[in-house]
mmCIF file of C-alpha atoms in Angstrom:
data_model
loop_
_atom_site.group_PDB
_atom_site.id
_atom_site.type_symbol
_atom_site.label_atom_id
_atom_site.label_comp_id
_atom_site.label_asym_id
_atom_site.label_seq_id
_atom_site.Cartn_x
_atom_site.Cartn_y
_atom_site.Cartn_z
ATOM 1 C CA MET Y 1 90.409 128.478 73.431
ATOM 2 C CA LEU Y 2 91.443 127.373 76.904
ATOM 3 C CA PHE Y 3 88.782 124.658 77.039
ATOM 4 C CA LEU Y 4 89.694 123.538 73.470
ATOM 5 C CA TRP Y 5 93.359 123.283 74.474
ATOM 6 C CA LEU Y 6 92.489 121.341 77.633
ATOM 7 C CA TYR Y 7 90.235 119.010 75.692
ATOM 8 C CA MET Y 8 92.980 118.290 73.124
ATOM 9 C CA PHE Y 9 95.560 117.841 75.890
ATOM 10 C CA TYR Y 10 93.480 115.342 77.888
ATOM 11 C CA SER Y 11 92.276 113.523 74.777
ATOM 12 C CA CYS Y 12 95.884 113.088 73.760
ATOM 13 C CA ALA Y 13 96.845 112.002 77.259
ATOM 14 C CA GLY Y 14 94.214 109.277 77.139
ATOM 15 C CA SER Y 15 94.827 108.090 73.586
ATOM 16 C CA CYS Y 16 98.588 108.437 73.492
ATOM 17 C CA ALA Y 17 98.828 106.154 76.506
ATOM 18 C CA GLY Y 18 97.708 103.346 74.233
ATOM 19 C CA LEU Y 19 100.731 103.706 71.888
ATOM 20 C CA THR Y 20 103.483 101.089 72.109
ATOM 21 C CA THR Y 21 107.141 102.023 72.322
ATOM 22 C CA HIS Y 22 107.465 101.232 68.605
ATOM 23 C CA GLY Y 23 104.522 103.499 67.720
ATOM 24 C CA SER Y 24 102.739 100.673 65.857
ATOM 25 C CA ALA Y 25 99.430 100.760 67.797
ATOM 26 C CA ALA Y 26 96.773 103.159 66.577
ATOM 27 C CA PRO Y 27 95.371 105.541 69.214
ATOM 28 C CA SER Y 28 91.943 104.597 70.542
ATOM 29 C CA ARG Y 29 89.131 107.050 69.952
ATOM 30 C CA ALA Y 30 88.081 108.809 73.160
ATOM 31 C CA ALA Y 31 84.391 108.621 74.068
ATOM 32 C CA PRO Y 32 82.607 111.981 74.067
ATOM 33 C CA PRO Y 33 82.145 113.463 77.530
ATOM 34 C CA LEU Y 34 78.768 113.210 79.248
ATOM 35 C CA LEU Y 35 76.865 116.409 79.782
ATOM 36 C CA PRO Y 36 75.762 117.296 83.330
ATOM 37 C CA GLY Y 37 72.778 115.138 84.257
ATOM 38 C CA GLU Y 38 73.066 112.961 81.120
ATOM 39 C CA PRO Y 39 72.487 109.260 81.849
ATOM 40 C CA GLY Y 40 75.505 107.067 81.399
ATOM 41 C CA GLU Y 41 76.885 103.701 82.417
ATOM 42 C CA GLU Y 42 77.728 103.784 86.120
ATOM 43 C CA SER Y 43 80.693 102.034 87.647
ATOM 44 C CA SER Y 44 80.398 100.329 91.005
ATOM 45 C CA LEU Y 45 80.781 102.371 94.183
ATOM 46 C CA GLU Y 46 84.080 100.625 94.881
ATOM 47 C CA GLU Y 47 85.384 101.509 91.403
ATOM 48 C CA GLN Y 48 84.376 105.129 91.878
ATOM 49 C CA ARG Y 49 86.296 105.302 95.136
ATOM 50 C CA ALA Y 50 89.331 103.628 93.555
ATOM 51 C CA ALA Y 51 89.452 105.871 90.469
ATOM 52 C CA PRO Y 52 92.348 108.295 91.092
ATOM 53 C CA ASP Y 53 90.895 111.177 89.048
ATOM 54 C CA ALA Y 54 87.187 110.638 89.842
ATOM 55 C CA GLY Y 55 86.872 113.862 91.829
ATOM 56 C CA SER Y 56 89.362 116.152 90.072
ATOM 57 C CA PRO Y 57 87.793 119.323 88.620
ATOM 58 C CA ILE Y 58 89.138 118.758 85.088
ATOM 59 C CA SER Y 59 88.087 115.112 84.785
ATOM 60 C CA SER Y 60 84.785 115.870 86.498
ATOM 61 C CA PHE Y 61 84.065 118.566 83.904
ATOM 62 C CA PHE Y 62 84.548 116.132 81.044
ATOM 63 C CA ASN Y 63 82.824 113.056 82.529
ATOM 64 C CA GLY Y 64 79.582 114.777 83.484
ATOM 65 C CA SER Y 65 80.460 117.115 86.354
ATOM 66 C CA GLY Y 66 81.289 114.607 89.030
ATOM 67 C CA THR Y 67 80.247 111.223 90.310
ATOM 68 C CA LYS Y 68 76.972 109.864 91.631
ATOM 69 C CA ARG Y 69 77.462 108.803 95.239
ATOM 70 C CA LEU Y 70 75.253 107.400 97.968
ATOM 71 C CA PRO Y 71 74.242 110.153 100.419
ATOM 72 C CA GLN Y 72 76.581 110.977 103.266
ATOM 73 C CA ALA Y 73 73.805 112.840 105.103
ATOM 74 C CA ILE Y 74 70.027 112.337 105.212
ATOM 75 C CA ILE Y 75 67.227 114.487 106.606
ATOM 76 C CA ILE Y 76 65.109 111.707 108.116
ATOM 77 C CA GLY Y 77 62.259 113.699 109.655
ATOM 78 C CA VAL Y 78 59.858 114.861 110.686
ATOM 79 C CA LYS Y 79 56.847 115.403 108.467
ATOM 80 C CA LYS Y 80 55.531 118.985 108.757
ATOM 81 C CA GLY Y 81 58.573 119.917 110.829
ATOM 82 C CA GLY Y 82 60.338 122.145 108.304
ATOM 83 C CA THR Y 83 62.354 119.603 106.319
ATOM 84 C CA ARG Y 84 61.650 121.175 102.926
ATOM 85 C CA ALA Y 85 62.740 124.601 104.164
ATOM 86 C CA LEU Y 86 65.958 123.166 105.615
ATOM 87 C CA LEU Y 87 66.821 121.351 102.398
ATOM 88 C CA GLU Y 88 66.147 124.416 100.247
ATOM 89 C CA PHE Y 89 68.280 126.551 102.548
ATOM 90 C CA LEU Y 90 71.128 124.016 102.505
ATOM 91 C CA ARG Y 91 71.157 123.828 98.724
ATOM 92 C CA VAL Y 92 72.451 127.394 98.661
ATOM 93 C CA HIS Y 93 75.776 126.023 99.943
ATOM 94 C CA PRO Y 94 78.187 125.254 97.080
ATOM 95 C CA ASP Y 95 79.368 122.055 98.774
ATOM 96 C CA VAL Y 96 75.886 120.546 99.158
ATOM 97 C CA ARG Y 97 74.132 118.656 96.369
ATOM 98 C CA ALA Y 98 70.721 117.197 97.099
ATOM 99 C CA VAL Y 99 67.895 115.312 95.420
ATOM 100 C CA GLY Y 100 64.856 117.555 95.025
ATOM 101 C CA ALA Y 101 62.130 114.898 95.278
ATOM 102 C CA GLU Y 102 61.843 112.536 98.243
ATOM 103 C CA PRO Y 103 63.308 109.153 97.195
ATOM 104 C CA HIS Y 104 61.471 107.102 99.869
ATOM 105 C CA PHE Y 105 64.124 104.430 99.360
ATOM 106 C CA PHE Y 106 64.427 103.133 102.925
ATOM 107 C CA ASP Y 107 60.674 102.855 103.455
ATOM 108 C CA ARG Y 108 58.922 102.203 100.113
ATOM 109 C CA ASN Y 109 61.556 101.354 97.482
ATOM 110 C CA TYR Y 110 64.182 99.356 99.353
ATOM 111 C CA GLU Y 111 63.704 96.272 97.181
ATOM 112 C CA ARG Y 112 64.977 98.272 94.172
ATOM 113 C CA GLY Y 113 68.498 98.136 95.573
ATOM 114 C CA LEU Y 114 71.327 100.578 96.274
ATOM 115 C CA ALA Y 115 72.319 100.913 92.603
ATOM 116 C CA TRP Y 116 68.838 102.306 91.849
ATOM 117 C CA TYR Y 117 69.061 104.606 94.862
ATOM 118 C CA ARG Y 118 72.497 105.919 93.915
ATOM 119 C CA ASP Y 119 71.345 106.627 90.389
ATOM 120 C CA LEU Y 120 68.788 109.090 91.806
ATOM 121 C CA MET Y 121 71.566 111.168 93.357
ATOM 122 C CA PRO Y 122 73.060 114.285 91.760
ATOM 123 C CA ARG Y 123 76.659 114.215 90.608
ATOM 124 C CA THR Y 124 79.150 115.634 93.086
ATOM 125 C CA LEU Y 125 82.747 116.761 93.004
ATOM 126 C CA GLU Y 126 85.375 115.790 95.556
ATOM 127 C CA GLY Y 127 84.592 117.556 98.827
ATOM 128 C CA GLN Y 128 80.887 118.025 98.114
ATOM 129 C CA ILE Y 129 78.207 116.304 100.206
ATOM 130 C CA THR Y 130 75.349 114.309 98.700
ATOM 131 C CA MET Y 131 72.064 114.619 100.614
ATOM 132 C CA GLU Y 132 68.434 113.597 100.441
ATOM 133 C CA LYS Y 133 65.399 114.098 102.626
ATOM 134 C CA THR Y 134 62.468 111.772 103.296
ATOM 135 C CA PRO Y 135 60.652 112.709 106.540
ATOM 136 C CA SER Y 136 58.830 109.388 106.869
ATOM 137 C CA TYR Y 137 62.116 107.579 107.577
ATOM 138 C CA PHE Y 138 62.009 108.784 111.195
ATOM 139 C CA VAL Y 139 58.846 106.783 111.913
ATOM 140 C CA THR Y 140 59.721 103.763 109.741
ATOM 141 C CA LYS Y 141 60.798 100.849 111.923
ATOM 142 C CA GLU Y 142 63.120 99.303 109.322
ATOM 143 C CA ALA Y 143 64.823 102.538 108.243
ATOM 144 C CA PRO Y 144 67.589 102.761 110.902
ATOM 145 C CA ALA Y 145 68.949 99.280 110.220
ATOM 146 C CA ARG Y 146 68.733 99.787 106.465
ATOM 147 C CA ILE Y 147 70.607 103.100 106.531
ATOM 148 C CA SER Y 148 73.210 101.653 108.895
ATOM 149 C CA SER Y 149 73.663 98.738 106.490
ATOM 150 C CA MET Y 150 74.362 101.231 103.684
ATOM 151 C CA SER Y 151 76.858 103.184 105.815
ATOM 152 C CA LYS Y 152 77.296 103.310 109.564
ATOM 153 C CA GLY Y 153 78.862 106.744 109.150
ATOM 154 C CA THR Y 154 75.790 108.387 107.605
ATOM 155 C CA LYS Y 155 74.955 111.691 109.297
ATOM 156 C CA LEU Y 156 71.304 112.068 110.215
ATOM 157 C CA ILE Y 157 69.288 115.268 110.617
ATOM 158 C CA VAL Y 158 65.883 115.494 112.306
ATOM 159 C CA VAL Y 159 63.834 118.691 112.174
ATOM 160 C CA VAL Y 160 61.413 118.644 115.103
ATOM 161 C CA ARG Y 161 58.551 120.943 116.006
ATOM 162 C CA ASP Y 162 56.037 121.316 118.851
ATOM 163 C CA PRO Y 163 54.132 118.021 118.400
ATOM 164 C CA VAL Y 164 50.735 119.686 118.939
ATOM 165 C CA THR Y 165 51.361 122.328 116.280
ATOM 166 C CA ARG Y 166 52.869 119.647 114.045
ATOM 167 C CA ALA Y 167 49.737 117.466 114.373
ATOM 168 C CA ILE Y 168 47.463 120.392 113.467
ATOM 169 C CA SER Y 169 49.684 121.221 110.476
ATOM 170 C CA ASP Y 170 49.562 117.575 109.396
ATOM 171 C CA TYR Y 171 45.764 117.606 109.624
ATOM 172 C CA THR Y 172 45.605 120.909 107.696
ATOM 173 C CA GLN Y 173 47.578 119.390 104.837
ATOM 174 C CA THR Y 174 45.258 116.377 104.673
ATOM 175 C CA LEU Y 175 42.192 118.624 104.890
ATOM 176 C CA SER Y 176 43.389 120.593 101.857
ATOM 177 C CA LYS Y 177 43.356 117.371 99.823
ATOM 178 C CA LYS Y 178 40.316 115.710 101.427
ATOM 179 C CA PRO Y 179 37.842 118.377 102.585
ATOM 180 C CA ASP Y 180 35.337 115.762 103.778
ATOM 181 C CA ILE Y 181 37.498 114.178 106.487
ATOM 182 C CA PRO Y 182 36.239 114.258 110.112
ATOM 183 C CA THR Y 183 37.183 117.139 112.389
ATOM 184 C CA PHE Y 184 40.571 117.288 114.079
ATOM 185 C CA GLU Y 185 38.829 116.993 117.459
ATOM 186 C CA SER Y 186 37.012 113.779 116.556
ATOM 187 C CA LEU Y 187 40.149 112.152 115.131
ATOM 188 C CA THR Y 188 42.223 113.026 118.193
ATOM 189 C CA PHE Y 189 40.319 110.844 120.665
ATOM 190 C CA LYS Y 190 39.394 107.198 120.848
ATOM 191 C CA ASN Y 191 36.885 108.296 123.431
ATOM 192 C CA ARG Y 192 36.438 112.018 123.982
ATOM 193 C CA THR Y 193 34.445 111.509 127.179
ATOM 194 C CA THR Y 194 37.328 109.715 128.856
ATOM 195 C CA GLY Y 195 39.940 111.839 127.052
ATOM 196 C CA LEU Y 196 41.757 108.773 125.651
ATOM 197 C CA ILE Y 197 44.049 109.942 122.842
ATOM 198 C CA ASP Y 198 44.089 107.876 119.649
ATOM 199 C CA THR Y 199 47.795 107.189 119.200
ATOM 200 C CA SER Y 200 47.078 105.058 116.127
ATOM 201 C CA TRP Y 201 46.293 108.235 114.168
ATOM 202 C CA SER Y 202 49.520 109.101 112.334
ATOM 203 C CA ALA Y 203 49.144 112.843 113.024
ATOM 204 C CA ILE Y 204 49.391 112.053 116.751
ATOM 205 C CA GLN Y 205 51.784 109.127 116.539
ATOM 206 C CA ILE Y 206 54.530 110.972 114.632
ATOM 207 C CA GLY Y 207 54.896 113.506 117.469
ATOM 208 C CA ILE Y 208 55.915 110.909 120.063
ATOM 209 C CA TYR Y 209 59.522 111.677 119.184
ATOM 210 C CA ALA Y 210 61.138 109.843 122.105
ATOM 211 C CA LYS Y 211 59.562 106.556 121.061
ATOM 212 C CA HIS Y 212 60.863 106.811 117.497
ATOM 213 C CA LEU Y 213 64.306 108.006 118.583
ATOM 214 C CA GLU Y 214 64.787 104.887 120.717
ATOM 215 C CA ASN Y 215 64.678 102.824 117.537
ATOM 216 C CA TRP Y 216 67.351 104.959 115.862
ATOM 217 C CA LEU Y 217 69.667 104.784 118.873
ATOM 218 C CA LEU Y 218 69.839 101.015 118.456
ATOM 219 C CA HIS Y 219 71.825 101.638 115.263
ATOM 220 C CA PHE Y 220 73.372 105.120 115.525
ATOM 221 C CA PRO Y 221 75.108 107.017 118.348
ATOM 222 C CA ILE Y 222 73.326 110.164 119.511
ATOM 223 C CA GLY Y 223 76.286 112.270 118.347
ATOM 224 C CA GLN Y 224 75.632 111.222 114.754
ATOM 225 C CA ILE Y 225 72.126 112.713 114.807
ATOM 226 C CA LEU Y 226 71.505 116.464 114.683
ATOM 227 C CA PHE Y 227 68.189 117.772 116.016
ATOM 228 C CA VAL Y 228 67.078 121.003 114.382
ATOM 229 C CA SER Y 229 64.376 123.153 115.967
ATOM 230 C CA GLY Y 230 61.589 123.850 113.508
ATOM 231 C CA GLU Y 231 60.659 126.936 115.532
ATOM 232 C CA ARG Y 232 64.198 128.357 115.462
ATOM 233 C CA LEU Y 233 64.439 127.563 111.773
ATOM 234 C CA ILE Y 234 61.752 130.237 111.391
ATOM 235 C CA SER Y 235 62.878 132.719 114.035
ATOM 236 C CA ASP Y 236 66.637 132.383 113.437
ATOM 237 C CA PRO Y 237 67.306 130.479 110.196
ATOM 238 C CA ALA Y 238 70.960 131.551 109.978
ATOM 239 C CA GLY Y 239 71.603 130.331 113.530
ATOM 240 C CA GLU Y 240 70.122 126.892 112.887
ATOM 241 C CA LEU Y 241 71.872 126.653 109.512
ATOM 242 C CA GLY Y 242 75.132 127.464 111.289
ATOM 243 C CA ARG Y 243 74.653 124.413 113.516
ATOM 244 C CA VAL Y 244 73.810 122.257 110.504
ATOM 245 C CA GLN Y 245 76.859 123.421 108.543
ATOM 246 C CA ASP Y 246 79.096 122.675 111.550
ATOM 247 C CA PHE Y 247 77.547 119.217 111.918
ATOM 248 C CA LEU Y 248 78.173 118.435 108.246
ATOM 249 C CA GLY Y 249 81.753 119.711 108.440
ATOM 250 C CA LEU Y 250 81.040 122.575 106.056
ATOM 251 C CA LYS Y 251 82.367 126.101 106.070
ATOM 252 C CA ARG Y 252 79.748 128.537 107.409
ATOM 253 C CA ILE Y 253 78.737 130.149 104.137
ATOM 254 C CA ILE Y 254 74.960 130.437 104.682
ATOM 255 C CA THR Y 255 74.436 133.453 106.958
ATOM 256 C CA ASP Y 256 71.896 136.177 107.765
ATOM 257 C CA LYS Y 257 72.578 137.857 104.443
ATOM 258 C CA HIS Y 258 70.867 134.974 102.623
ATOM 259 C CA PHE Y 259 67.437 135.483 104.246
ATOM 260 C CA TYR Y 260 64.567 137.915 104.484
ATOM 261 C CA PHE Y 261 61.336 137.479 106.437
ATOM 262 C CA ASN Y 262 58.172 137.211 104.368
ATOM 263 C CA LYS Y 263 55.372 138.713 106.470
ATOM 264 C CA THR Y 264 52.643 137.288 104.235
ATOM 265 C CA LYS Y 265 53.829 133.695 104.584
ATOM 266 C CA GLY Y 266 55.106 134.130 108.103
ATOM 267 C CA PHE Y 267 58.487 132.515 107.601
ATOM 268 C CA PRO Y 268 61.928 133.318 106.164
ATOM 269 C CA CYS Y 269 62.675 133.129 102.449
ATOM 270 C CA LEU Y 270 65.883 133.066 100.471
ATOM 271 C CA LYS Y 271 67.123 136.259 98.859
ATOM 272 C CA LYS Y 272 68.686 134.104 96.153
ATOM 273 C CA ALA Y 273 67.810 130.466 95.583
ATOM 274 C CA GLU Y 274 70.199 127.826 94.241
ATOM 275 C CA GLY Y 275 71.016 128.580 90.613
ATOM 276 C CA SER Y 276 68.966 131.786 90.569
ATOM 277 C CA SER Y 277 69.448 135.488 91.165
ATOM 278 C CA LYS Y 278 65.833 135.964 92.277
ATOM 279 C CA PRO Y 279 64.279 135.742 95.765
ATOM 280 C CA HIS Y 280 62.635 132.414 96.536
ATOM 281 C CA CYS Y 281 59.938 131.382 98.999
ATOM 282 C CA LEU Y 282 58.518 127.905 99.487
ATOM 283 C CA GLY Y 283 55.364 127.155 97.495
ATOM 284 C CA LYS Y 284 51.753 127.845 98.337
ATOM 285 C CA THR Y 285 51.422 124.448 100.034
ATOM 286 C CA LYS Y 286 53.700 125.765 102.792
ATOM 287 C CA GLY Y 287 52.436 128.134 105.464
ATOM 288 C CA ARG Y 288 48.756 127.197 105.192
ATOM 289 C CA THR Y 289 46.401 128.835 107.689
ATOM 290 C CA HIS Y 290 45.442 126.314 110.380
ATOM 291 C CA PRO Y 291 41.785 125.747 111.239
ATOM 292 C CA ASP Y 292 40.539 126.848 114.663
ATOM 293 C CA ILE Y 293 40.860 123.941 117.076
ATOM 294 C CA ASP Y 294 38.970 123.596 120.362
ATOM 295 C CA GLN Y 295 41.416 124.881 123.004
ATOM 296 C CA GLU Y 296 40.356 122.151 125.429
ATOM 297 C CA VAL Y 297 41.526 119.582 122.854
ATOM 298 C CA VAL Y 298 44.780 121.472 122.369
ATOM 299 C CA GLN Y 299 45.389 121.461 126.134
ATOM 300 C CA ARG Y 300 44.654 117.749 126.405
ATOM 301 C CA LEU Y 301 47.166 117.098 123.669
ATOM 302 C CA ARG Y 302 49.769 119.214 125.457
ATOM 303 C CA ASP Y 303 49.186 117.184 128.616
ATOM 304 C CA PHE Y 304 49.486 113.969 126.614
ATOM 305 C CA TYR Y 305 52.757 114.919 124.928
ATOM 306 C CA ARG Y 306 54.427 116.494 127.999
ATOM 307 C CA PRO Y 307 56.068 113.327 129.432
ATOM 308 C CA PHE Y 308 57.231 112.254 125.977
ATOM 309 C CA ASN Y 309 58.671 115.724 125.365
ATOM 310 C CA MET Y 310 60.536 115.632 128.683
ATOM 311 C CA LYS Y 311 62.056 112.271 127.790
ATOM 312 C CA PHE Y 312 63.003 113.569 124.340
ATOM 313 C CA TYR Y 313 64.752 116.577 125.930
ATOM 314 C CA GLN Y 314 66.743 114.199 128.141
ATOM 315 C CA MET Y 315 67.683 111.922 125.258
ATOM 316 C CA THR Y 316 68.874 114.760 123.016
ATOM 317 C CA GLY Y 317 70.271 117.076 125.677
ATOM 318 C CA GLN Y 318 68.181 119.914 124.241
ATOM 319 C CA ASP Y 319 65.181 121.760 125.655
ATOM 320 C CA PHE Y 320 62.970 122.762 122.737
ATOM 321 C CA GLY Y 321 60.641 124.804 124.930
ATOM 322 C CA TRP Y 322 57.369 123.213 123.901
ATOM 323 C CA ASP Y 323 55.922 123.211 127.436
#
């Protein structure tokens, strides 16, 4: 009855506004409200911002539960760093709405335009944050300028992990799809005799974090980028999520009580996922067992990455403890 009364009240408010002082004009018929997630004609971003009732709870309920907005925060990297886990954890927060699939707008689909990109976003209410994650942005040369062009105020999150472990995880993922690829050891070197590392191999190249960060700092101040430790995301998920919530200006709602450690998978899982009352762990593609790698190759990679890691620590003001 309450919703029926509200619907009649707001329908009258909209239609009665069209009556003249003499009462001669017939009331216009109100369009039926959109259901959550139902496609509808989108106004421009400027019109959305100008609309006085765009974010109010009542109007949001009747126009499709909010407005589609461009993301205010993006998880830009890194591949095999823990980005999926971070996004799933963040979606527990009532003030975070995020796209499930990776849009790849700023690297593969930029020519489709911002209207296409915005239409991918979930609807949000006033005070909620729209997010997406595409880990390949961090290593895409054009991405920083493109995101800055969209909004210079966009908050950026990078989940980083020991680059050696990350490279092996990257290789393991590829191996699961292409079992006939060469060994990790053979792909690592241009010349194994001389020990020359093949930095053109993406599994190696992604882990040179300092090099990629330099490109982002041409367009964003360091204070607008949050660096999340992939290792601490496993060992202390609530602690890392606390930092992320602070960075996004959110109340610290996600705490220790939301997690339990899954011994089989070897990483934390949610006691209750977004929109569910059941425990949730990431899928079987996460937490794969890594192949045994020649320890001499592992050590050579550690030696290779060490100076880049040191520079990255200096640039971010954080020691991630990879050496």
